[in-house]
mmCIF file of N, CA, C and O in Angstrom:
data_model
loop_
_atom_site.group_PDB
_atom_site.id
_atom_site.type_symbol
_atom_site.label_atom_id
_atom_site.label_comp_id
_atom_site.label_asym_id
_atom_site.label_seq_id
_atom_site.Cartn_x
_atom_site.Cartn_y
_atom_site.Cartn_z
ATOM 1 N N MET A 267 -9.750 10.449 -1.865
ATOM 2 C CA MET A 267 -8.698 9.955 -2.697
ATOM 3 C C MET A 267 -9.287 9.611 -4.053
ATOM 4 O O MET A 267 -10.445 9.256 -4.158
ATOM 5 N N SER A 268 -8.439 9.662 -5.041
ATOM 6 C CA SER A 268 -8.850 9.283 -6.391
ATOM 7 C C SER A 268 -7.883 8.245 -6.928
ATOM 8 O O SER A 268 -6.688 8.318 -6.685
ATOM 9 N N LYS A 269 -8.397 7.265 -7.641
ATOM 10 C CA LYS A 269 -7.574 6.233 -8.254
ATOM 11 C C LYS A 269 -7.503 6.512 -9.740
ATOM 12 O O LYS A 269 -8.526 6.673 -10.394
ATOM 13 N N TYR A 270 -6.278 6.587 -10.258
ATOM 14 C CA TYR A 270 -6.052 6.866 -11.673
ATOM 15 C C TYR A 270 -5.382 5.673 -12.330
ATOM 16 O O TYR A 270 -4.525 5.026 -11.741
ATOM 17 N N ILE A 271 -5.772 5.371 -13.560
ATOM 18 C CA ILE A 271 -5.109 4.376 -14.382
ATOM 19 C C ILE A 271 -4.794 5.047 -15.716
ATOM 20 O O ILE A 271 -5.698 5.529 -16.393
ATOM 21 N N PHE A 272 -3.508 5.090 -16.048
ATOM 22 C CA PHE A 272 -3.041 5.769 -17.257
ATOM 23 C C PHE A 272 -3.566 7.202 -17.322
ATOM 24 O O PHE A 272 -4.106 7.649 -18.328
ATOM 25 N N PHE A 273 -3.447 7.907 -16.214
ATOM 26 C CA PHE A 273 -3.795 9.324 -16.088
ATOM 27 C C PHE A 273 -5.288 9.606 -16.264
ATOM 28 O O PHE A 273 -5.679 10.733 -16.501
ATOM 29 N N ARG A 274 -6.119 8.572 -16.159
ATOM 30 C CA ARG A 274 -7.567 8.757 -16.237
ATOM 31 C C ARG A 274 -8.174 8.338 -14.911
ATOM 32 O O ARG A 274 -7.852 7.292 -14.375
ATOM 33 N N LYS A 275 -9.060 9.170 -14.406
ATOM 34 C CA LYS A 275 -9.675 8.882 -13.122
ATOM 35 C C LYS A 275 -10.618 7.694 -13.247
ATOM 36 O O LYS A 275 -11.489 7.674 -14.101
ATOM 37 N N ARG A 276 -10.396 6.678 -12.386
ATOM 38 C CA ARG A 276 -11.220 5.477 -12.417
ATOM 39 C C ARG A 276 -12.208 5.425 -11.254
ATOM 40 O O ARG A 276 -13.273 4.859 -11.403
ATOM 41 N N ALA A 277 -11.839 5.980 -10.101
ATOM 42 C CA ALA A 277 -12.721 5.878 -8.943
ATOM 43 C C ALA A 277 -12.360 6.940 -7.919
ATOM 44 O O ALA A 277 -11.209 7.350 -7.819
ATOM 45 N N ASP A 278 -13.363 7.380 -7.188
ATOM 46 C CA ASP A 278 -13.153 8.234 -6.030
ATOM 47 C C ASP A 278 -13.395 7.395 -4.783
ATOM 48 O O ASP A 278 -14.375 6.660 -4.705
ATOM 49 N N ILE A 279 -12.515 7.528 -3.815
ATOM 50 C CA ILE A 279 -12.581 6.728 -2.602
ATOM 51 C C ILE A 279 -12.713 7.667 -1.411
ATOM 52 O O ILE A 279 -11.895 8.566 -1.237
ATOM 53 N N GLU A 280 -13.736 7.450 -0.604
ATOM 54 C CA GLU A 280 -13.912 8.230 0.617
ATOM 55 C C GLU A 280 -13.014 7.643 1.703
ATOM 56 O O GLU A 280 -13.052 6.439 1.963
ATOM 57 N N ILE A 281 -12.225 8.479 2.335
ATOM 58 C CA ILE A 281 -11.329 8.016 3.384
ATOM 59 C C ILE A 281 -12.119 7.454 4.560
ATOM 60 O O ILE A 281 -11.705 6.480 5.187
ATOM 61 N N ALA A 282 -13.273 8.004 4.838
ATOM 62 C CA ALA A 282 -14.092 7.533 5.957
ATOM 63 C C ALA A 282 -14.634 6.125 5.714
ATOM 64 O O ALA A 282 -15.041 5.454 6.667
ATOM 65 N N GLU A 283 -14.630 5.657 4.474
ATOM 66 C CA GLU A 283 -15.143 4.325 4.150
ATOM 67 C C GLU A 283 -14.086 3.229 4.280
ATOM 68 O O GLU A 283 -14.396 2.053 4.124
ATOM 69 N N ILE A 284 -12.825 3.591 4.568
ATOM 70 C CA ILE A 284 -11.755 2.598 4.697
ATOM 71 C C ILE A 284 -11.823 1.980 6.088
ATOM 72 O O ILE A 284 -11.771 2.671 7.096
ATOM 73 N N LYS A 285 -11.931 0.657 6.122
ATOM 74 C CA LYS A 285 -12.007 -0.069 7.395
ATOM 75 C C LYS A 285 -10.606 -0.325 7.952
ATOM 76 O O LYS A 285 -10.343 -0.080 9.122
ATOM 77 N N ARG A 286 -9.710 -0.842 7.105
ATOM 78 C CA ARG A 286 -8.331 -1.091 7.518
ATOM 79 C C ARG A 286 -7.431 -1.106 6.283
ATOM 80 O O ARG A 286 -7.910 -1.201 5.162
ATOM 81 N N ILE A 287 -6.147 -1.026 6.532
ATOM 82 C CA ILE A 287 -5.144 -1.031 5.475
ATOM 83 C C ILE A 287 -4.216 -2.213 5.724
ATOM 84 O O ILE A 287 -3.724 -2.390 6.839
ATOM 85 N N GLU A 288 -3.979 -3.019 4.701
ATOM 86 C CA GLU A 288 -3.034 -4.117 4.800
ATOM 87 C C GLU A 288 -1.817 -3.770 3.948
ATOM 88 O O GLU A 288 -1.946 -3.486 2.761
ATOM 89 N N ALA A 289 -0.643 -3.765 4.587
ATOM 90 C CA ALA A 289 0.600 -3.437 3.909
ATOM 91 C C ALA A 289 1.348 -4.726 3.624
ATOM 92 O O ALA A 289 1.651 -5.489 4.544
ATOM 93 N N TYR A 290 1.630 -5.018 2.352
ATOM 94 C CA TYR A 290 2.290 -6.249 1.950
ATOM 95 C C TYR A 290 3.718 -5.971 1.528
ATOM 96 O O TYR A 290 3.985 -5.059 0.758
ATOM 97 N N LYS A 291 4.630 -6.784 2.054
ATOM 98 C CA LYS A 291 6.031 -6.737 1.661
ATOM 99 C C LYS A 291 6.377 -8.101 1.082
ATOM 100 O O LYS A 291 6.092 -9.128 1.687
ATOM 101 N N VAL A 292 6.964 -8.128 -0.102
ATOM 102 C CA VAL A 292 7.328 -9.377 -0.766
ATOM 103 C C VAL A 292 8.811 -9.615 -0.535
ATOM 104 O O VAL A 292 9.650 -8.800 -0.918
ATOM 105 N N GLU A 293 9.138 -10.724 0.112
ATOM 106 C CA GLU A 293 10.524 -11.121 0.352
ATOM 107 C C GLU A 293 10.882 -12.233 -0.618
ATOM 108 O O GLU A 293 10.168 -13.222 -0.718
ATOM 109 N N GLU A 294 11.982 -12.090 -1.317
ATOM 110 C CA GLU A 294 12.441 -13.116 -2.238
ATOM 111 C C GLU A 294 13.488 -13.972 -1.536
ATOM 112 O O GLU A 294 14.447 -13.461 -0.978
ATOM 113 N N ILE A 295 13.282 -15.280 -1.564
ATOM 114 C CA ILE A 295 14.186 -16.217 -0.912
ATOM 115 C C ILE A 295 15.205 -16.688 -1.940
ATOM 116 O O ILE A 295 14.854 -17.054 -3.056
ATOM 117 N N GLY A 296 16.483 -16.669 -1.569
ATOM 118 C CA GLY A 296 17.518 -17.185 -2.451
ATOM 119 C C GLY A 296 18.315 -16.105 -3.145
ATOM 120 O O GLY A 296 19.018 -16.378 -4.100
ATOM 121 N N GLY A 297 18.246 -14.897 -2.686
ATOM 122 C CA GLY A 297 18.987 -13.815 -3.320
ATOM 123 C C GLY A 297 19.585 -12.876 -2.292
ATOM 124 O O GLY A 297 19.332 -12.989 -1.099
ATOM 125 N N ILE A 298 20.374 -11.965 -2.763
ATOM 126 C CA ILE A 298 20.984 -10.958 -1.905
ATOM 127 C C ILE A 298 20.294 -9.635 -2.184
ATOM 128 O O ILE A 298 20.099 -9.261 -3.336
ATOM 129 N N HIS A 299 19.939 -8.923 -1.133
ATOM 130 C CA HIS A 299 19.217 -7.660 -1.279
ATOM 131 C C HIS A 299 20.023 -6.531 -0.637
ATOM 132 O O HIS A 299 20.568 -6.692 0.449
ATOM 133 N N PHE A 300 20.080 -5.425 -1.318
ATOM 134 C CA PHE A 300 20.719 -4.227 -0.798
ATOM 135 C C PHE A 300 19.666 -3.138 -0.704
ATOM 136 O O PHE A 300 18.948 -2.890 -1.675
ATOM 137 N N TYR A 301 19.571 -2.526 0.443
ATOM 138 C CA TYR A 301 18.609 -1.440 0.639
ATOM 139 C C TYR A 301 19.397 -0.147 0.795
ATOM 140 O O TYR A 301 20.071 0.064 1.788
ATOM 141 N N LEU A 302 19.333 0.677 -0.221
ATOM 142 C CA LEU A 302 20.044 1.949 -0.211
ATOM 143 C C LEU A 302 19.041 3.084 -0.125
ATOM 144 O O LEU A 302 18.034 3.086 -0.815
ATOM 145 N N GLY A 303 19.328 4.024 0.720
ATOM 146 C CA GLY A 303 18.458 5.186 0.813
ATOM 147 C C GLY A 303 17.179 4.900 1.566
ATOM 148 O O GLY A 303 17.006 3.879 2.217
ATOM 149 N N LYS A 304 16.280 5.835 1.457
ATOM 150 C CA LYS A 304 15.020 5.763 2.183
ATOM 151 C C LYS A 304 13.916 5.441 1.192
ATOM 152 O O LYS A 304 13.739 6.124 0.200
ATOM 153 N N GLY A 305 13.187 4.405 1.441
ATOM 154 C CA GLY A 305 12.108 4.013 0.551
ATOM 155 C C GLY A 305 10.970 3.415 1.348
ATOM 156 O O GLY A 305 11.033 3.298 2.567
ATOM 157 N N PRO A 306 9.922 3.010 0.678
ATOM 158 C CA PRO A 306 8.786 2.434 1.403
ATOM 159 C C PRO A 306 9.141 1.077 1.992
ATOM 160 O O PRO A 306 9.950 0.337 1.445
ATOM 161 N N HIS A 307 8.554 0.766 3.124
ATOM 162 C CA HIS A 307 8.770 -0.522 3.773
ATOM 163 C C HIS A 307 7.970 -1.614 3.072
ATOM 164 O O HIS A 307 8.269 -2.777 3.215
ATOM 165 N N GLU A 308 6.931 -1.237 2.346
ATOM 166 C CA GLU A 308 6.016 -2.187 1.725
ATOM 167 C C GLU A 308 6.093 -2.097 0.204
ATOM 168 O O GLU A 308 6.562 -1.115 -0.335
ATOM 169 N N ASP A 309 5.566 -3.144 -0.434
ATOM 170 C CA ASP A 309 5.498 -3.151 -1.885
ATOM 171 C C ASP A 309 4.121 -2.725 -2.390
ATOM 172 O O ASP A 309 4.000 -2.137 -3.449
ATOM 173 N N GLU A 310 3.071 -3.046 -1.640
ATOM 174 C CA GLU A 310 1.723 -2.637 -2.040
ATOM 175 C C GLU A 310 0.826 -2.537 -0.815
ATOM 176 O O GLU A 310 1.120 -3.100 0.241
ATOM 177 N N TYR A 311 -0.238 -1.787 -0.984
ATOM 178 C CA TYR A 311 -1.263 -1.654 0.057
ATOM 179 C C TYR A 311 -2.578 -2.197 -0.488
ATOM 180 O O TYR A 311 -2.862 -2.081 -1.674
ATOM 181 N N GLN A 312 -3.347 -2.786 0.401
ATOM 182 C CA GLN A 312 -4.714 -3.157 0.076
ATOM 183 C C GLN A 312 -5.613 -2.433 1.057
ATOM 184 O O GLN A 312 -5.468 -2.585 2.267
ATOM 185 N N PHE A 313 -6.508 -1.615 0.524
ATOM 186 C CA PHE A 313 -7.453 -0.886 1.353
ATOM 187 C C PHE A 313 -8.724 -1.722 1.448
ATOM 188 O O PHE A 313 -9.379 -1.975 0.443
ATOM 189 N N ILE A 314 -9.067 -2.160 2.649
ATOM 190 C CA ILE A 314 -10.268 -2.940 2.884
ATOM 191 C C ILE A 314 -11.369 -1.954 3.261
ATOM 192 O O ILE A 314 -11.278 -1.261 4.271
ATOM 193 N N MET A 315 -12.403 -1.900 2.432
ATOM 194 C CA MET A 315 -13.482 -0.948 2.640
ATOM 195 C C MET A 315 -14.538 -1.533 3.576
ATOM 196 O O MET A 315 -14.600 -2.744 3.788
ATOM 197 N N LYS A 316 -15.369 -0.690 4.126
ATOM 198 C CA LYS A 316 -16.418 -1.139 5.049
ATOM 199 C C LYS A 316 -17.465 -1.996 4.369
ATOM 200 O O LYS A 316 -18.099 -2.826 5.010
ATOM 201 N N ASP A 317 -17.657 -1.829 3.065
ATOM 202 C CA ASP A 317 -18.635 -2.649 2.346
ATOM 203 C C ASP A 317 -18.029 -3.940 1.788
ATOM 204 O O ASP A 317 -18.688 -4.685 1.085
ATOM 205 N N GLY A 318 -16.755 -4.239 2.097
ATOM 206 C CA GLY A 318 -16.127 -5.482 1.699
ATOM 207 C C GLY A 318 -15.259 -5.397 0.454
ATOM 208 O O GLY A 318 -14.572 -6.353 0.121
ATOM 209 N N ARG A 319 -15.271 -4.282 -0.255
ATOM 210 C CA ARG A 319 -14.418 -4.133 -1.441
ATOM 211 C C ARG A 319 -12.953 -4.070 -1.034
ATOM 212 O O ARG A 319 -12.616 -3.640 0.059
ATOM 213 N N VAL A 320 -12.088 -4.495 -1.938
ATOM 214 C CA VAL A 320 -10.642 -4.429 -1.729
ATOM 215 C C VAL A 320 -10.050 -3.609 -2.865
ATOM 216 O O VAL A 320 -10.265 -3.907 -4.035
ATOM 217 N N ILE A 321 -9.314 -2.566 -2.523
ATOM 218 C CA ILE A 321 -8.687 -1.696 -3.515
ATOM 219 C C ILE A 321 -7.183 -1.769 -3.311
ATOM 220 O O ILE A 321 -6.691 -1.520 -2.211
ATOM 221 N N LYS A 322 -6.445 -2.109 -4.379
ATOM 222 C CA LYS A 322 -4.996 -2.243 -4.298
ATOM 223 C C LYS A 322 -4.318 -0.961 -4.756
ATOM 224 O O LYS A 322 -4.789 -0.282 -5.653
ATOM 225 N N SER A 323 -3.200 -0.666 -4.102
ATOM 226 C CA SER A 323 -2.409 0.494 -4.473
ATOM 227 C C SER A 323 -0.942 0.155 -4.242
ATOM 228 O O SER A 323 -0.599 -0.526 -3.275
ATOM 229 N N TYR A 324 -0.077 0.618 -5.134
ATOM 230 C CA TYR A 324 1.340 0.420 -4.927
ATOM 231 C C TYR A 324 1.830 1.346 -3.821
ATOM 232 O O TYR A 324 1.279 2.419 -3.612
ATOM 233 N N ALA A 325 2.879 0.937 -3.128
ATOM 234 C CA ALA A 325 3.390 1.706 -2.000
ATOM 235 C C ALA A 325 4.232 2.893 -2.441
ATOM 236 O O ALA A 325 4.719 3.635 -1.609
ATOM 237 N N HIS A 326 4.402 3.091 -3.727
ATOM 238 C CA HIS A 326 5.248 4.177 -4.196
ATOM 239 C C HIS A 326 4.477 5.484 -4.386
ATOM 240 O O HIS A 326 5.009 6.429 -4.942
ATOM 241 N N CYS A 327 3.243 5.520 -3.940
ATOM 242 C CA CYS A 327 2.461 6.756 -3.972
ATOM 243 C C CYS A 327 2.765 7.517 -2.689
ATOM 244 O O CYS A 327 2.458 7.046 -1.592
ATOM 245 N N TYR A 328 3.356 8.675 -2.811
ATOM 246 C CA TYR A 328 3.790 9.434 -1.648
ATOM 247 C C TYR A 328 2.876 10.621 -1.382
ATOM 248 O O TYR A 328 2.330 11.223 -2.294
ATOM 249 N N HIS A 329 2.760 10.975 -0.107
ATOM 250 C CA HIS A 329 2.108 12.203 0.309
ATOM 251 C C HIS A 329 3.150 13.314 0.220
ATOM 252 O O HIS A 329 4.350 13.047 0.120
ATOM 253 N N SER A 330 2.739 14.547 0.303
ATOM 254 C CA SER A 330 3.662 15.666 0.108
ATOM 255 C C SER A 330 4.756 15.740 1.175
ATOM 256 O O SER A 330 5.811 16.300 0.919
ATOM 257 N N ASN A 331 4.547 15.148 2.360
ATOM 258 C CA ASN A 331 5.590 15.222 3.385
ATOM 259 C C ASN A 331 6.517 14.008 3.359
ATOM 260 O O ASN A 331 7.313 13.826 4.260
ATOM 261 N N GLY A 332 6.442 13.157 2.344
ATOM 262 C CA GLY A 332 7.376 12.054 2.177
ATOM 263 C C GLY A 332 6.901 10.710 2.681
ATOM 264 O O GLY A 332 7.592 9.726 2.517
ATOM 265 N N LEU A 333 5.752 10.637 3.316
ATOM 266 C CA LEU A 333 5.213 9.358 3.775
ATOM 267 C C LEU A 333 4.472 8.665 2.646
ATOM 268 O O LEU A 333 3.900 9.319 1.780
ATOM 269 N N THR A 334 4.488 7.328 2.666
ATOM 270 C CA THR A 334 3.655 6.613 1.710
ATOM 271 C C THR A 334 2.197 6.805 2.095
ATOM 272 O O THR A 334 1.874 7.171 3.231
ATOM 273 N N LEU A 335 1.319 6.546 1.168
ATOM 274 C CA LEU A 335 -0.099 6.822 1.372
ATOM 275 C C LEU A 335 -0.678 6.044 2.554
ATOM 276 O O LEU A 335 -1.397 6.597 3.382
ATOM 277 N N GLY A 336 -0.346 4.745 2.647
ATOM 278 C CA GLY A 336 -0.867 3.942 3.747
ATOM 279 C C GLY A 336 -0.356 4.399 5.102
ATOM 280 O O GLY A 336 -1.103 4.453 6.084
ATOM 281 N N ARG A 337 0.922 4.740 5.196
ATOM 282 C CA ARG A 337 1.494 5.244 6.457
ATOM 283 C C ARG A 337 0.888 6.594 6.837
ATOM 284 O O ARG A 337 0.657 6.870 8.008
ATOM 285 N N TYR A 338 0.658 7.434 5.851
ATOM 286 C CA TYR A 338 0.038 8.731 6.125
ATOM 287 C C TYR A 338 -1.374 8.560 6.688
ATOM 288 O O TYR A 338 -1.732 9.188 7.680
ATOM 289 N N LEU A 339 -2.172 7.687 6.064
ATOM 290 C CA LEU A 339 -3.530 7.470 6.557
ATOM 291 C C LEU A 339 -3.524 6.848 7.945
ATOM 292 O O LEU A 339 -4.389 7.146 8.770
ATOM 293 N N ASN A 340 -2.544 6.003 8.232
ATOM 294 C CA ASN A 340 -2.426 5.411 9.558
ATOM 295 C C ASN A 340 -2.060 6.454 10.602
ATOM 296 O O ASN A 340 -2.641 6.481 11.694
ATOM 297 N N ASN A 341 -1.131 7.360 10.276
ATOM 298 C CA ASN A 341 -0.691 8.377 11.240
ATOM 299 C C ASN A 341 -1.715 9.479 11.436
ATOM 300 O O ASN A 341 -1.993 9.873 12.575
ATOM 301 N N GLU A 342 -2.280 9.985 10.358
ATOM 302 C CA GLU A 342 -3.142 11.165 10.449
ATOM 303 C C GLU A 342 -4.608 10.825 10.703
ATOM 304 O O GLU A 342 -5.278 11.501 11.473
ATOM 305 N N LYS A 343 -5.119 9.798 10.050
ATOM 306 C CA LYS A 343 -6.547 9.477 10.139
ATOM 307 C C LYS A 343 -6.835 8.322 11.091
ATOM 308 O O LYS A 343 -7.982 7.949 11.279
ATOM 309 N N ARG A 344 -5.795 7.734 11.672
ATOM 310 C CA ARG A 344 -5.918 6.642 12.645
ATOM 311 C C ARG A 344 -6.656 5.429 12.093
ATOM 312 O O ARG A 344 -7.468 4.810 12.757
ATOM 313 N N ILE A 345 -6.354 5.079 10.845
ATOM 314 C CA ILE A 345 -6.910 3.874 10.228
ATOM 315 C C ILE A 345 -5.947 2.736 10.544
ATOM 316 O O ILE A 345 -4.735 2.877 10.411
ATOM 317 N N LYS A 346 -6.492 1.603 10.967
ATOM 318 C CA LYS A 346 -5.680 0.461 11.385
ATOM 319 C C LYS A 346 -4.823 -0.041 10.236
ATOM 320 O O LYS A 346 -5.320 -0.290 9.135
ATOM 321 N N LEU A 347 -3.520 -0.223 10.498
ATOM 322 C CA LEU A 347 -2.565 -0.702 9.506
ATOM 323 C C LEU A 347 -2.050 -2.065 9.952
ATOM 324 O O LEU A 347 -1.539 -2.215 11.051
ATOM 325 N N ILE A 348 -2.211 -3.063 9.098
ATOM 326 C CA ILE A 348 -1.737 -4.414 9.371
ATOM 327 C C ILE A 348 -0.612 -4.717 8.396
ATOM 328 O O ILE A 348 -0.792 -4.598 7.189
ATOM 329 N N GLU A 349 0.549 -5.100 8.925
ATOM 330 C CA GLU A 349 1.694 -5.407 8.077
ATOM 331 C C GLU A 349 1.771 -6.908 7.856
ATOM 332 O O GLU A 349 1.689 -7.690 8.791
ATOM 333 N N LYS A 350 1.937 -7.318 6.583
ATOM 334 C CA LYS A 350 2.029 -8.724 6.215
ATOM 335 C C LYS A 350 3.220 -8.909 5.298
ATOM 336 O O LYS A 350 3.548 -8.029 4.513
ATOM 337 N N THR A 351 3.862 -10.068 5.418
ATOM 338 C CA THR A 351 5.008 -10.399 4.572
ATOM 339 C C THR A 351 4.683 -11.673 3.809
ATOM 340 O O THR A 351 4.210 -12.643 4.384
ATOM 341 N N THR A 352 4.933 -11.648 2.507
ATOM 342 C CA THR A 352 4.794 -12.852 1.690
ATOM 343 C C THR A 352 6.170 -13.226 1.167
ATOM 344 O O THR A 352 7.008 -12.359 0.918
ATOM 345 N N TYR A 353 6.408 -14.518 1.005
ATOM 346 C CA TYR A 353 7.702 -15.018 0.560
ATOM 347 C C TYR A 353 7.548 -15.699 -0.789
ATOM 348 O O TYR A 353 6.563 -16.373 -1.041
ATOM 349 N N LYS A 354 8.556 -15.510 -1.658
ATOM 350 C CA LYS A 354 8.569 -16.214 -2.930
ATOM 351 C C LYS A 354 10.005 -16.567 -3.294
ATOM 352 O O LYS A 354 10.938 -15.890 -2.887
ATOM 353 N N PHE A 355 10.148 -17.647 -4.035
ATOM 354 C CA PHE A 355 11.471 -18.076 -4.499
ATOM 355 C C PHE A 355 11.814 -17.318 -5.768
ATOM 356 O O PHE A 355 10.943 -16.890 -6.517
ATOM 357 N N LEU A 356 13.093 -17.146 -6.024
ATOM 358 C CA LEU A 356 13.522 -16.393 -7.197
ATOM 359 C C LEU A 356 13.132 -17.055 -8.501
ATOM 360 O O LEU A 356 12.901 -16.392 -9.496
ATOM 361 N N ASN A 357 13.019 -18.376 -8.528
ATOM 362 C CA ASN A 357 12.720 -19.070 -9.787
ATOM 363 C C ASN A 357 11.225 -19.206 -10.042
ATOM 364 O O ASN A 357 10.816 -19.833 -10.998
ATOM 365 N N SER A 358 10.364 -18.636 -9.207
ATOM 366 C CA SER A 358 8.915 -18.777 -9.449
ATOM 367 C C SER A 358 8.275 -17.471 -9.810
ATOM 368 O O SER A 358 8.789 -16.440 -9.717
#
């Protein structure tokens, strides 16, 4: 995998070096939410590497078959996926 920032390559990541994937979903308390269509279940992924580094990625990066990157790596490469939910108030 390659990480790009503003269309410039910043880092190459070996898939074999990923220890686990943490999928974060942010829930806002105090509002009404409508979910239309099919979209990612998470807002961001954190890839925990075997050497202890943490690499963040937004969940809107899709693989060619329509899966998000973290879900694809979990299904195809059998990398452990941990789902976490964080809560925040609308006024913060």
